[in-house]
mmCIF file of C-alpha atoms in Angstrom:
data_model
loop_
_atom_site.group_PDB
_atom_site.id
_atom_site.type_symbol
_atom_site.label_atom_id
_atom_site.label_comp_id
_atom_site.label_asym_id
_atom_site.label_seq_id
_atom_site.Cartn_x
_atom_site.Cartn_y
_atom_site.Cartn_z
ATOM 1 C CA GLN A 126 173.010 181.992 258.882
ATOM 2 C CA VAL A 127 170.307 184.645 257.594
ATOM 3 C CA GLN A 128 170.624 186.544 254.226
ATOM 4 C CA LEU A 129 168.613 189.508 253.787
ATOM 5 C CA VAL A 130 167.891 192.334 250.651
ATOM 6 C CA GLU A 131 166.199 195.251 251.010
ATOM 7 C CA SER A 132 164.362 197.204 247.721
ATOM 8 C CA GLY A 133 162.411 199.753 247.518
ATOM 9 C CA GLY A 134 163.924 202.857 248.488
ATOM 10 C CA GLY A 135 164.478 206.427 246.404
ATOM 11 C CA LEU A 136 163.909 209.512 245.942
ATOM 12 C CA VAL A 137 159.900 210.481 246.698
ATOM 13 C CA GLN A 138 157.986 214.407 247.419
ATOM 14 C CA PRO A 139 156.892 215.410 250.699
ATOM 15 C CA GLY A 140 152.876 213.346 251.550
ATOM 16 C CA GLY A 141 154.083 210.947 248.712
ATOM 17 C CA SER A 142 154.864 207.053 249.692
ATOM 18 C CA LEU A 143 156.891 203.929 249.520
ATOM 19 C CA ARG A 144 157.439 200.769 249.814
ATOM 20 C CA LEU A 145 159.995 198.649 251.162
ATOM 21 C CA SER A 146 160.686 194.825 250.969
ATOM 22 C CA CYS A 147 162.886 193.110 252.914
ATOM 23 C CA ALA A 148 163.306 188.998 251.375
ATOM 24 C CA ALA A 149 164.719 187.032 254.504
ATOM 25 C CA SER A 150 167.007 183.640 253.029
ATOM 26 C CA GLY A 151 169.399 180.823 254.769
ATOM 27 C CA SER A 152 168.299 179.367 258.509
ATOM 28 C CA ILE A 153 165.382 180.960 259.364
ATOM 29 C CA LEU A 154 164.018 180.035 262.750
ATOM 30 C CA ASN A 155 160.414 180.481 264.358
ATOM 31 C CA PRO A 156 159.785 182.083 266.778
ATOM 32 C CA TYR A 157 161.436 185.235 265.293
ATOM 33 C CA THR A 158 160.982 189.130 264.633
ATOM 34 C CA MET A 159 161.537 191.325 261.954
ATOM 35 C CA GLY A 160 162.083 194.704 262.217
ATOM 36 C CA TRP A 161 163.468 198.197 260.352
ATOM 37 C CA TYR A 162 166.010 200.337 261.517
ATOM 38 C CA ARG A 163 166.738 203.888 259.797
ATOM 39 C CA GLN A 164 169.847 205.668 260.550
ATOM 40 C CA ALA A 165 169.799 209.862 259.187
ATOM 41 C CA PRO A 166 173.187 210.825 259.022
ATOM 42 C CA GLY A 167 174.465 212.207 261.990
ATOM 43 C CA LYS A 168 171.928 210.518 263.942
ATOM 44 C CA GLN A 169 172.265 206.817 265.769
ATOM 45 C CA ARG A 170 170.008 204.357 264.427
ATOM 46 C CA GLU A 171 166.233 204.455 265.733
ATOM 47 C CA LEU A 172 163.760 201.318 265.710
ATOM 48 C CA VAL A 173 161.232 201.982 263.762
ATOM 49 C CA ALA A 174 158.514 198.751 263.927
ATOM 50 C CA SER A 175 159.003 195.553 264.322
ATOM 51 C CA ILE A 176 156.699 192.546 263.984
ATOM 52 C CA SER A 177 157.315 189.602 266.129
ATOM 53 C CA SER A 178 155.898 185.987 264.267
ATOM 54 C CA SER A 179 153.057 186.347 266.206
ATOM 55 C CA GLY A 180 152.013 189.657 264.466
ATOM 56 C CA THR A 181 152.427 191.772 266.870
ATOM 57 C CA THR A 182 153.605 195.231 265.713
ATOM 58 C CA ASN A 183 155.480 198.014 267.154
ATOM 59 C CA TYR A 184 156.083 202.006 266.177
ATOM 60 C CA VAL A 185 158.605 204.512 267.113
ATOM 61 C CA ASP A 186 156.374 207.570 267.742
ATOM 62 C CA SER A 187 157.199 209.829 265.017
ATOM 63 C CA VAL A 188 156.187 206.946 262.137
ATOM 64 C CA LYS A 189 152.846 205.998 264.471
ATOM 65 C CA GLY A 190 149.591 206.668 262.042
ATOM 66 C CA ARG A 191 151.629 207.486 258.522
ATOM 67 C CA PHE A 192 153.852 203.824 259.054
ATOM 68 C CA THR A 193 152.280 199.993 258.576
ATOM 69 C CA ILE A 194 155.011 196.884 259.042
ATOM 70 C CA SER A 195 153.735 193.751 257.445
ATOM 71 C CA ARG A 196 154.993 190.375 256.934
ATOM 72 C CA ASP A 197 154.164 186.763 254.796
ATOM 73 C CA ASN A 198 155.391 184.235 255.983
ATOM 74 C CA PRO A 199 155.923 181.773 253.145
ATOM 75 C CA LYS A 200 157.105 184.432 251.329
ATOM 76 C CA LYS A 201 159.995 184.642 254.796
ATOM 77 C CA THR A 202 159.655 188.115 253.217
ATOM 78 C CA VAL A 203 158.662 191.774 254.975
ATOM 79 C CA TYR A 204 157.033 195.319 254.078
ATOM 80 C CA LEU A 205 157.052 198.936 255.230
ATOM 81 C CA GLN A 206 154.411 200.791 253.773
ATOM 82 C CA MET A 207 155.469 204.631 254.018
ATOM 83 C CA ASN A 208 152.757 207.168 253.665
ATOM 84 C CA SER A 209 153.192 210.966 254.875
ATOM 85 C CA LEU A 210 156.535 210.690 254.336
ATOM 86 C CA LYS A 211 157.877 214.532 255.777
ATOM 87 C CA PRO A 212 161.898 215.674 254.930
ATOM 88 C CA ASP A 213 162.890 214.204 258.663
ATOM 89 C CA ASP A 214 162.178 210.344 257.449
ATOM 90 C CA THR A 215 165.087 210.790 254.852
ATOM 91 C CA ALA A 216 167.290 207.681 255.887
ATOM 92 C CA VAL A 217 169.707 204.730 255.010
ATOM 93 C CA TYR A 218 165.978 202.429 256.336
ATOM 94 C CA TYR A 219 167.834 198.654 257.355
ATOM 95 C CA CYS A 220 165.976 195.598 257.417
ATOM 96 C CA ASN A 221 166.468 193.178 260.632
ATOM 97 C CA TYR A 222 166.404 189.372 261.784
ATOM 98 C CA ARG A 223 166.107 188.660 265.621
ATOM 99 C CA ARG A 224 165.725 185.539 267.392
ATOM 100 C CA TRP A 225 167.339 185.753 270.408
ATOM 101 C CA ALA A 226 170.177 186.616 270.646
ATOM 102 C CA TYR A 227 171.148 186.344 266.958
ATOM 103 C CA ASP A 228 170.746 189.326 264.596
ATOM 104 C CA ALA A 229 171.438 190.133 260.907
ATOM 105 C CA TRP A 230 171.237 192.786 258.943
ATOM 106 C CA GLY A 231 170.534 193.819 254.980
ATOM 107 C CA GLN A 232 172.763 196.676 253.217
ATOM 108 C CA GLY A 233 169.727 199.510 253.146
ATOM 109 C CA THR A 234 168.219 201.188 251.194
ATOM 110 C CA GLN A 235 168.312 205.033 250.978
ATOM 111 C CA VAL A 236 164.970 206.909 251.444
ATOM 112 C CA THR A 237 165.403 210.406 250.561
ATOM 113 C CA VAL A 238 161.893 212.594 251.066
ATOM 114 C CA SER A 239 162.696 216.287 249.221
ATOM 115 C CA SER A 240 160.522 218.722 246.637
#
């Protein structure tokens, strides 16, 4: 079992920045991919960014150039630096751990972009 704990969400004005963190614990085995997903009211959950064990990253087009995903392997922590935030980025953000067919999810953290 893998447990994920997210932090760093909150309310920010358009154009502002936030940094999300996700700490993993439990039976963490290499290789694994960490990712951030988000779900806005009335919409499906979507992948925002992911990073593999080797450091390969992937982003949804709407956040390219604004968001950066990174990971600290010794700390088993993944980060999502979000810059130039827009109201459309408002959602609950979920951390994900994936290894083969196994998925673990965090509890989610609310990000609200509003003036």
